[in-house]
GROMACS .gro file of C-alpha atoms in nm:
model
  351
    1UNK     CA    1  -1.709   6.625  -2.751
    2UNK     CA    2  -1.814   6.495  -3.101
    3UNK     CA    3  -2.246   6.477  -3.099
    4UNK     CA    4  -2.379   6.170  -3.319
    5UNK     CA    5  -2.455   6.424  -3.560
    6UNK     CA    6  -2.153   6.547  -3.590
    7UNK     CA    7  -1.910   6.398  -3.834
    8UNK     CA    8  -1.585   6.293  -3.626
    9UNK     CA    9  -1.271   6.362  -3.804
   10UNK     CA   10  -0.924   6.284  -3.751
   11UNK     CA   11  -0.918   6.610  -3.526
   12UNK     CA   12  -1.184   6.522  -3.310
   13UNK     CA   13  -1.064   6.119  -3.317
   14UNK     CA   14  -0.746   6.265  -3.153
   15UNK     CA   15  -0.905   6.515  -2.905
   16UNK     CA   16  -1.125   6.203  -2.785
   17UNK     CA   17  -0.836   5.945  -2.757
   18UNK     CA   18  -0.581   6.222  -2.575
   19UNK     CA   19  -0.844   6.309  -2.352
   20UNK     CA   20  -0.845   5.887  -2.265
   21UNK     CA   21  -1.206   5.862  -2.390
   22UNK     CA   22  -1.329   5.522  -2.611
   23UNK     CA   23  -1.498   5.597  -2.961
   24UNK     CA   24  -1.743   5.421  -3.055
   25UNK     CA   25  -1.747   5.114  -3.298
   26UNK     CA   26  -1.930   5.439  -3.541
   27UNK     CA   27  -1.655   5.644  -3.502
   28UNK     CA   28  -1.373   5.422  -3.538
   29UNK     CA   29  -1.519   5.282  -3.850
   30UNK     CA   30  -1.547   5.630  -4.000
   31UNK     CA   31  -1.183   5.719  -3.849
   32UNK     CA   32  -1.034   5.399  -4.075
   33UNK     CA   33  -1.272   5.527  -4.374
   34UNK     CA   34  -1.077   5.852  -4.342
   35UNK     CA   35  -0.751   5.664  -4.322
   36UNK     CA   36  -0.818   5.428  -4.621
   37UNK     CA   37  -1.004   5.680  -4.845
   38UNK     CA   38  -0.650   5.883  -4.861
   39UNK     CA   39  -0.785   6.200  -4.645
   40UNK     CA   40  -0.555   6.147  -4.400
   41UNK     CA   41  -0.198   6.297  -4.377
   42UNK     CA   42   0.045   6.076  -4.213
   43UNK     CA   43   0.089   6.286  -3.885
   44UNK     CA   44  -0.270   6.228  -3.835
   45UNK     CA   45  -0.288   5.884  -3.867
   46UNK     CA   46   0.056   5.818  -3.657
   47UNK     CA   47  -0.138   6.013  -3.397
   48UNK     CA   48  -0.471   5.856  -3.364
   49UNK     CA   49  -0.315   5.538  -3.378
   50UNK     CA   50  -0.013   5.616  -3.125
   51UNK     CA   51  -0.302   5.766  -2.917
   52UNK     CA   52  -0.529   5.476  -2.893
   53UNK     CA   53  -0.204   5.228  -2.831
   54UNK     CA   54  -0.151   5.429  -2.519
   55UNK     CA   55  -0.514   5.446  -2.385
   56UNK     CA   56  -0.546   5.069  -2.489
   57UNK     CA   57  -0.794   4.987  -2.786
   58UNK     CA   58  -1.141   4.854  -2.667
   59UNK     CA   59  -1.354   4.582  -2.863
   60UNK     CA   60  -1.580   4.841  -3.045
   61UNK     CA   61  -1.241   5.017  -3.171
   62UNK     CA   62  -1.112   4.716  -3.311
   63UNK     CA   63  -1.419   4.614  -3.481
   64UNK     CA   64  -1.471   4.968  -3.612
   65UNK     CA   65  -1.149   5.004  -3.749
   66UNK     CA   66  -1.144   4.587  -3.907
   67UNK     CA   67  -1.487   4.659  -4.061
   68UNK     CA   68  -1.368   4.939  -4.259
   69UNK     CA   69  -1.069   4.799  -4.389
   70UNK     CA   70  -1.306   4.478  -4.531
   71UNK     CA   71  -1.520   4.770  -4.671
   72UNK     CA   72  -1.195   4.879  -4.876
   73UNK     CA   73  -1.078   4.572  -4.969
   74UNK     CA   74  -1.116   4.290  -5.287
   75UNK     CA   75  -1.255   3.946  -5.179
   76UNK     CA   76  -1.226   3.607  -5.288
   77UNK     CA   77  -1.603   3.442  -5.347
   78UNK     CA   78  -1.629   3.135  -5.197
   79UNK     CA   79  -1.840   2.937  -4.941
   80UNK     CA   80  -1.737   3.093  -4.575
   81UNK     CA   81  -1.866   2.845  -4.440
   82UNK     CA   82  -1.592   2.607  -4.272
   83UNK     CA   83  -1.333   2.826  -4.408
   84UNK     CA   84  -0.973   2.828  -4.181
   85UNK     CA   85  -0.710   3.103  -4.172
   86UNK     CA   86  -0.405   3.138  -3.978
   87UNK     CA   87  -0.312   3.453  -4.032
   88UNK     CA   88  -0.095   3.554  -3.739
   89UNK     CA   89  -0.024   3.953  -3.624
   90UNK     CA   90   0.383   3.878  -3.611
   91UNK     CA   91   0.524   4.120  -3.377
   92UNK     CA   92   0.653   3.919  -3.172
   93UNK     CA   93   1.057   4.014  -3.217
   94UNK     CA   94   1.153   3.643  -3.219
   95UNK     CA   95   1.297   3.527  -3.540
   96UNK     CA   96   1.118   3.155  -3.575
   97UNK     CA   97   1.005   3.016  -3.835
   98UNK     CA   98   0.692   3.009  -3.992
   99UNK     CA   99   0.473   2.821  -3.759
  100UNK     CA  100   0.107   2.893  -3.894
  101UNK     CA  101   0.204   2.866  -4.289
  102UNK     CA  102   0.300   2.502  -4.185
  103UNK     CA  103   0.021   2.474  -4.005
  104UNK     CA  104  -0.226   2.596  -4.272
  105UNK     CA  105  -0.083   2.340  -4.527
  106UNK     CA  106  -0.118   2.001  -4.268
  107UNK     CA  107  -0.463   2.161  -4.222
  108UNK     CA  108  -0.540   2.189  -4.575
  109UNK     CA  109  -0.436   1.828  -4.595
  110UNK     CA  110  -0.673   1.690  -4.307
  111UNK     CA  111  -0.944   1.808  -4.552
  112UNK     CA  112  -1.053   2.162  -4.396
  113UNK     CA  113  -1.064   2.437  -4.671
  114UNK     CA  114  -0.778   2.683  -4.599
  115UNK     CA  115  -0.804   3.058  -4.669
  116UNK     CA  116  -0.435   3.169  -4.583
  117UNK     CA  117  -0.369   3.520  -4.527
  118UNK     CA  118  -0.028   3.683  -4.522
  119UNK     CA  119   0.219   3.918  -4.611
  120UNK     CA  120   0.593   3.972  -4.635
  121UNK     CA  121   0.816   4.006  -4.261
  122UNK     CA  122   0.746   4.286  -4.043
  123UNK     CA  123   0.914   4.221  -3.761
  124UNK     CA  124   1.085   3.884  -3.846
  125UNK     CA  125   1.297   3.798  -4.119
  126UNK     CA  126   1.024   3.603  -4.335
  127UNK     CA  127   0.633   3.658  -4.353
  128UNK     CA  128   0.432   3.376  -4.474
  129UNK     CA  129   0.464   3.554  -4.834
  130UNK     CA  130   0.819   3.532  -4.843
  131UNK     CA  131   0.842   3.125  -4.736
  132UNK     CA  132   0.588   3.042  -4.948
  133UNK     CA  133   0.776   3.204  -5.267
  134UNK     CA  134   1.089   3.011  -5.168
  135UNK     CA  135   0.866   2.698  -5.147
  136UNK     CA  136   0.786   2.799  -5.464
  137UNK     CA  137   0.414   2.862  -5.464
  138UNK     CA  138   0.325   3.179  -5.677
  139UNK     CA  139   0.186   3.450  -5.422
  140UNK     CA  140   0.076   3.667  -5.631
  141UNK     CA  141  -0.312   3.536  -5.715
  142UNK     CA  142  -0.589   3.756  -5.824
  143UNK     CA  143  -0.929   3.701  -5.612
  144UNK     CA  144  -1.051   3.489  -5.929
  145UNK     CA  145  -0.737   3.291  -5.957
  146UNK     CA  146  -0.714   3.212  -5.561
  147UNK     CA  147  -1.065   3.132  -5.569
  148UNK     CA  148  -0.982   2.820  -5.821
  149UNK     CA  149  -0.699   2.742  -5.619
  150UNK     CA  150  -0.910   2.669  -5.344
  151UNK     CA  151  -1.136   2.470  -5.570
  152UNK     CA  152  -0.824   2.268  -5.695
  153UNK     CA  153  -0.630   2.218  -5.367
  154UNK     CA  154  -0.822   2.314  -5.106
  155UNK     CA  155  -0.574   2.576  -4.978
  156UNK     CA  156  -0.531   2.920  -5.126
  157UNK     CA  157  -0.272   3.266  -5.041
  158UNK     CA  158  -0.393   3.548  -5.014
  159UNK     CA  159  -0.114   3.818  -5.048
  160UNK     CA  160  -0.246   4.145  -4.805
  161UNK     CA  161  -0.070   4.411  -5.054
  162UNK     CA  162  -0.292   4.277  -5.345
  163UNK     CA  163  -0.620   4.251  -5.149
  164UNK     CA  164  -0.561   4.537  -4.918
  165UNK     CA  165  -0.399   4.847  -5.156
  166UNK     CA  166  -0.587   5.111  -4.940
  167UNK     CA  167  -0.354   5.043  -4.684
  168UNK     CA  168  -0.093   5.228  -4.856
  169UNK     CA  169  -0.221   5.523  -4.724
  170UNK     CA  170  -0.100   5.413  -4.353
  171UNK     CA  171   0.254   5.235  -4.468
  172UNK     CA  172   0.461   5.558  -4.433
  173UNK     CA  173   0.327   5.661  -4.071
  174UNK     CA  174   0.327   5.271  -3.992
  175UNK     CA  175   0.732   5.211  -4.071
  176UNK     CA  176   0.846   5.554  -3.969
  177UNK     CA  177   0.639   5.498  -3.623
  178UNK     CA  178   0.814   5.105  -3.606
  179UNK     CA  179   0.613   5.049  -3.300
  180UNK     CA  180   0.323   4.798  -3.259
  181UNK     CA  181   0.007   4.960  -3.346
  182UNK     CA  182  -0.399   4.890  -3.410
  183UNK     CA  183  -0.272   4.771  -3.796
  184UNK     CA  184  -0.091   4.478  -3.656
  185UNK     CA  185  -0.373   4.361  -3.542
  186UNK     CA  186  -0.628   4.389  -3.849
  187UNK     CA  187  -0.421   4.170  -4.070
  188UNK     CA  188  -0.553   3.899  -3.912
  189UNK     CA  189  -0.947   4.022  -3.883
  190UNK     CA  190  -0.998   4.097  -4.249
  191UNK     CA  191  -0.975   3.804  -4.441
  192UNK     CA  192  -0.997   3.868  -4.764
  193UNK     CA  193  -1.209   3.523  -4.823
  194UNK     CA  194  -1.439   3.574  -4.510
  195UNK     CA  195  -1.318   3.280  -4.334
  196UNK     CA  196  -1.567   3.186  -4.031
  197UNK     CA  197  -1.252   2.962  -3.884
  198UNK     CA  198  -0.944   3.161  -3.752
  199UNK     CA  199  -0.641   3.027  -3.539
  200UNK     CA  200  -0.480   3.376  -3.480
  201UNK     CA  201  -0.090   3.416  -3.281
  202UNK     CA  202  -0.114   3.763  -3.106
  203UNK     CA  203   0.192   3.922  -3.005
  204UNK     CA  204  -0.016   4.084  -2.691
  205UNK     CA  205  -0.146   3.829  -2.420
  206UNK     CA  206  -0.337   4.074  -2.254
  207UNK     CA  207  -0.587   4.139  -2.587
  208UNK     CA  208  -0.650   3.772  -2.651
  209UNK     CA  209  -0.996   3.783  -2.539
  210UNK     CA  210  -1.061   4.101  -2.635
  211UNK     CA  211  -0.928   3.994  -3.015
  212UNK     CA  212  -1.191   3.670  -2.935
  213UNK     CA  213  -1.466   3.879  -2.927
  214UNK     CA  214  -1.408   4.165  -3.152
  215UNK     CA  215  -1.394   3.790  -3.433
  216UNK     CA  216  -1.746   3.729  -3.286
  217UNK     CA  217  -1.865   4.068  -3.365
  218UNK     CA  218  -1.688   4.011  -3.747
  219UNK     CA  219  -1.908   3.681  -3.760
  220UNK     CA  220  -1.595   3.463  -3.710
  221UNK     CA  221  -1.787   3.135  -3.558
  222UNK     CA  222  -1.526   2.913  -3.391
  223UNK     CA  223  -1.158   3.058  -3.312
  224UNK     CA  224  -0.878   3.059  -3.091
  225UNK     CA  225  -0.647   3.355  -3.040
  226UNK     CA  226  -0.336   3.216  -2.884
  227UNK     CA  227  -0.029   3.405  -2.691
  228UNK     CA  228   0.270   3.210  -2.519
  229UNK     CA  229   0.438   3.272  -2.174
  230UNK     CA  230   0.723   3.293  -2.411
  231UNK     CA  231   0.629   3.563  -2.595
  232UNK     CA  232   0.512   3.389  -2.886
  233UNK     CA  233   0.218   3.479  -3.136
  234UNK     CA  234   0.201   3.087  -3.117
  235UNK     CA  235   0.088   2.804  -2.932
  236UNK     CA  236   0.446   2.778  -2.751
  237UNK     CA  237   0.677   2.445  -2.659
  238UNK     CA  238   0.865   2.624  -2.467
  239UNK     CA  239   0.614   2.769  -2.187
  240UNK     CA  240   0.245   2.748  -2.117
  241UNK     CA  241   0.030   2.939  -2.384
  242UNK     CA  242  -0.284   3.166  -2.297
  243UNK     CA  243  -0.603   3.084  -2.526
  244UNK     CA  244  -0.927   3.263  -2.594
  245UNK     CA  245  -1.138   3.010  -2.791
  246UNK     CA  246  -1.474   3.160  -2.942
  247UNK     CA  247  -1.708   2.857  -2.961
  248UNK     CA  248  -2.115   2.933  -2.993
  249UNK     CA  249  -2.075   3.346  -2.951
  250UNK     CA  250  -1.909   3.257  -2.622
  251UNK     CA  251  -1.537   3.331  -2.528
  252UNK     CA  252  -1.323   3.106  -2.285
  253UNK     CA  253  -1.002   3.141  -2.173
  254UNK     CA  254  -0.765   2.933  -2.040
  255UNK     CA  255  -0.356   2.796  -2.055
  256UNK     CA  256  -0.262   2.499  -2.206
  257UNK     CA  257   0.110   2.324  -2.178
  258UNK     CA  258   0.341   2.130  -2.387
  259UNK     CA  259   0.269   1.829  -2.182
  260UNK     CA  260  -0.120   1.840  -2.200
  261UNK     CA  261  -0.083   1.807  -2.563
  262UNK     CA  262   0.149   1.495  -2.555
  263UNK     CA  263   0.434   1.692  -2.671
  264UNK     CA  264   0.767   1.762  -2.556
  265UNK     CA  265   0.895   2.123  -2.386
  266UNK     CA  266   1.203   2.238  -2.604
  267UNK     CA  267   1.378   2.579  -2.526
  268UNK     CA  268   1.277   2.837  -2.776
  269UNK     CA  269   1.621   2.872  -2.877
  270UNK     CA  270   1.533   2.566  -3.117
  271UNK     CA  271   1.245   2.683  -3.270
  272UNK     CA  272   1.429   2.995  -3.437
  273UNK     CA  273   1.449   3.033  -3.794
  274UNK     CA  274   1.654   3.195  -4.064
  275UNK     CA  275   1.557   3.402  -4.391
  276UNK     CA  276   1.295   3.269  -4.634
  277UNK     CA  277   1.513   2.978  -4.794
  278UNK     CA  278   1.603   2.854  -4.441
  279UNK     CA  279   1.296   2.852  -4.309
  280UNK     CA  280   1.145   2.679  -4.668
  281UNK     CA  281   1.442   2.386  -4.566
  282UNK     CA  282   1.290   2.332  -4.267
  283UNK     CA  283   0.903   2.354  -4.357
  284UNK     CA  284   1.052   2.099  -4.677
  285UNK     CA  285   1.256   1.873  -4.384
  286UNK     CA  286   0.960   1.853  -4.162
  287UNK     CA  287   0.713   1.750  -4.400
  288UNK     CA  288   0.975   1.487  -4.530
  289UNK     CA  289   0.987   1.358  -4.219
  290UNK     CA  290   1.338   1.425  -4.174
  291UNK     CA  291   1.306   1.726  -3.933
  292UNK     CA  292   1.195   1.594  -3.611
  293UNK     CA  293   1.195   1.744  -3.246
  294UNK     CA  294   1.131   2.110  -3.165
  295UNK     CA  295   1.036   2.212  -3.542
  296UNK     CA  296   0.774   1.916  -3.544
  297UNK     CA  297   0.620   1.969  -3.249
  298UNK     CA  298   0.604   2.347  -3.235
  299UNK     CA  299   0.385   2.206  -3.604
  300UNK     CA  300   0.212   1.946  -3.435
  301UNK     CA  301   0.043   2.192  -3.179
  302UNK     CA  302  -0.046   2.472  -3.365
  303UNK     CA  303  -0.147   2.264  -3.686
  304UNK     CA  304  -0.347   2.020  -3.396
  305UNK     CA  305  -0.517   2.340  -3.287
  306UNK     CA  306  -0.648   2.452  -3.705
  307UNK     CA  307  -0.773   2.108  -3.738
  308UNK     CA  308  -0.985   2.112  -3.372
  309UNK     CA  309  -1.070   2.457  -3.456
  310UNK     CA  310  -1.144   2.345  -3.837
  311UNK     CA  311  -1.399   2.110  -3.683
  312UNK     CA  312  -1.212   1.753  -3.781
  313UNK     CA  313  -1.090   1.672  -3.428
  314UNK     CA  314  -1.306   1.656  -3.127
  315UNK     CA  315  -0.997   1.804  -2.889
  316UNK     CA  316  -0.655   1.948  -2.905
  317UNK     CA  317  -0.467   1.647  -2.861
  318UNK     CA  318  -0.688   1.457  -3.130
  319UNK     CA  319  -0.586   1.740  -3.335
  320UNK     CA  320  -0.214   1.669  -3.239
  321UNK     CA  321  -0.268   1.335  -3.358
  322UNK     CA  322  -0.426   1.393  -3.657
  323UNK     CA  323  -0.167   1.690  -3.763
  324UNK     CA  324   0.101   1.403  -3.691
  325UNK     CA  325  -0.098   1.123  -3.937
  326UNK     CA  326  -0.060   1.455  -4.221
  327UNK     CA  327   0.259   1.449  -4.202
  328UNK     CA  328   0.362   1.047  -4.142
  329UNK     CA  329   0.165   1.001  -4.416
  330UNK     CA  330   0.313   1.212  -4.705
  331UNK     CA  331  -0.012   1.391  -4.731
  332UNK     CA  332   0.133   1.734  -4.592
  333UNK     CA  333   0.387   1.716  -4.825
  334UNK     CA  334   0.161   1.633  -5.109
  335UNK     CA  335  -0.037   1.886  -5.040
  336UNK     CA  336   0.250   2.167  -5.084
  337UNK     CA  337   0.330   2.033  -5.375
  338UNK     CA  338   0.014   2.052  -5.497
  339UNK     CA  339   0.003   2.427  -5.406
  340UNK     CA  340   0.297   2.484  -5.591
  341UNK     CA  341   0.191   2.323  -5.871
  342UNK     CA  342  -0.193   2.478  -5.910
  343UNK     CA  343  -0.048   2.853  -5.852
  344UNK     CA  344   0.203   2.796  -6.162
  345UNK     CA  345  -0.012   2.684  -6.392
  346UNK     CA  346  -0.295   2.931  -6.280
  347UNK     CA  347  -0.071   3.248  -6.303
  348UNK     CA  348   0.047   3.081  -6.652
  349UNK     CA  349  -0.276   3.051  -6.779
  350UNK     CA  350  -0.466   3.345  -6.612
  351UNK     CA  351  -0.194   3.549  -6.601
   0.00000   0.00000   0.00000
């Protein structure tokens, strides 16, 4: 056993999580200090981290581990307040498209103030990073730069490499392990901007309220963490999805369908997507208006569910509604252009 005045080290951390016992938010925190600070070889972290995937990580474990990585990494000043991410945990091993970086930009043009966090493919064949770069928006943004794109636009990236390079430490355990592990899940819980808004796709439905809460404990104030029937880190058309929403420090969760949102059910076999310049053609082809059906609505709800959770729609289906006005109305589309205009100019004349 480790005493509270005893130092736990990676060791210990492994004794502990073998032996099926929890640590404490404490410990966990000072396990991912370890990890980040570059004191732990890779067969230690592949351990600890394959050991608390198999006893199943708890809420303090999570929140340990998340507020320790946001102690190691750069942050873009701005007003949290308000502030919407999308930022997903992928994992999911089904090759659609990118759902929440559409999403992000129709919310950015329904007026909320997007913070969107991302990173190249894991497990698909495009991360937000890489669709983005074939839309042509410049990913790679300092903190100061970002922070004037979100002045200018309203929407910022946020590439994880650049705001996370302590996690370099884990990369080699992480890919050699190539199973799901704790790190898929802090992407997603350490924005690099703060933001108090989150509509996060989790590739596990059985951690969405436990995800819920641990955003509660990282002073997250309204969320949803969302995981299809389907198997999607999305709010599915294909299949009823399970939500946690975190609304006044309290967590509810329920299942919402296709139908209740005024949308059609498609099979998932047409929202799939391709490498980063397909999936920028059909991101460009919805927004034109000239990509309707599955692609659209698979949009429709998950942007509908940033804009309720942004605070400019009273419900999910308002949100729907609104996501769909976005997009009738050009303004989706002028808002991606307008991304990919402000990151050129600022990385020509920061940069």
């Amino acid at each position: 056993m480790t005493s509270s005045l005893t130092p736990i080290t990676m060791q210990s951390a492994l004794t502990k999580l073998i032996g099926s016992e929890h640590l404490s938010r404490e410990e966990a925190r000072s396990v991912m200090d370890i990890i980040m600070s570059g004191e732990a070889t890779p067969v230690q972290i592949a351990g600890v981290v394959t050991a608390l995937r198999m006893k199943g990580e708890t809420k303090d474990e999570i929140t340990g581990f998340a507020q320790a990585m946001r102690a190691h990494s750069s942050h873009v000043q701005t007003e949290q307040e308000g502030l919407l991410d999308t930022c997903g945990t992928g994992g999911s091993g089904i090759h659609k498209f990118n759902i929440s970086t559409s999403s992000a930009i129709i919310a950015a043009a329904a007026g909320i103030r997007v913070a969107k966090h991302g990173n190249r493919a894991m497990s698909g064949k495009a991360g937000s990073a890489d669709v983005l770069e074939a839309l042509g928006v410049q990913i790679t943004l300092t903190p100061e730069q970002a922070e004037e794109c979100l002045k200018q636009v309203g929407i910022c990236f946020m590439f994880a490499q650049l705001y996370h390079p302590s996690l370099r430490h884990a990369s080699v355990p992480r890919k050699e392990l190539g199973i799901r592990t704790i790190f898929n899940m802090l992407g997603p819980l350490t924005n690099p901007a703060g933001a108090d808004r989150q509509l996060i796709g989790l590739y596990d439905a059985k951690k969405t309220d436990t995800v819920a809460s641990v955003l509660g404990e990282l002073g997250v104030k309204r969320a949803m963490v969302v995981s299809s029937n389907d198997g999607l880190d999305e709010i599915s058309i294909s299949a009823a999805t399970r939500v946690s929403e975190l609304l006044n420090g309290e967590v509810r969760t329920y299942e919402i369908t296709p139908e209740e949102l005024g949308l059609t059910r498609y099979p998932i076999s047409e929202v799939l997507g391709g490498d980063p310049a397909a999936n920028a053609s059909i991101i460009r082809g919805i927004f034109s208006g000239e990509q309707r059906g599955a692609y659209r609505d698979i949009v429709l709800a998950n942007a509908g569910a940033c804009i309720y959770v942004g605070g400019a729609a009273a419900s999910l289906t308002d949100g729907v509604k609104i996501a769909a006005d976005m997009i009738d109305s050009g303004l989706a589309e002028q808002k991606l252009l307008g991304l990919i205009q402000t990151t050129g100019e600022l990385t020509h004349v920061f940069g």
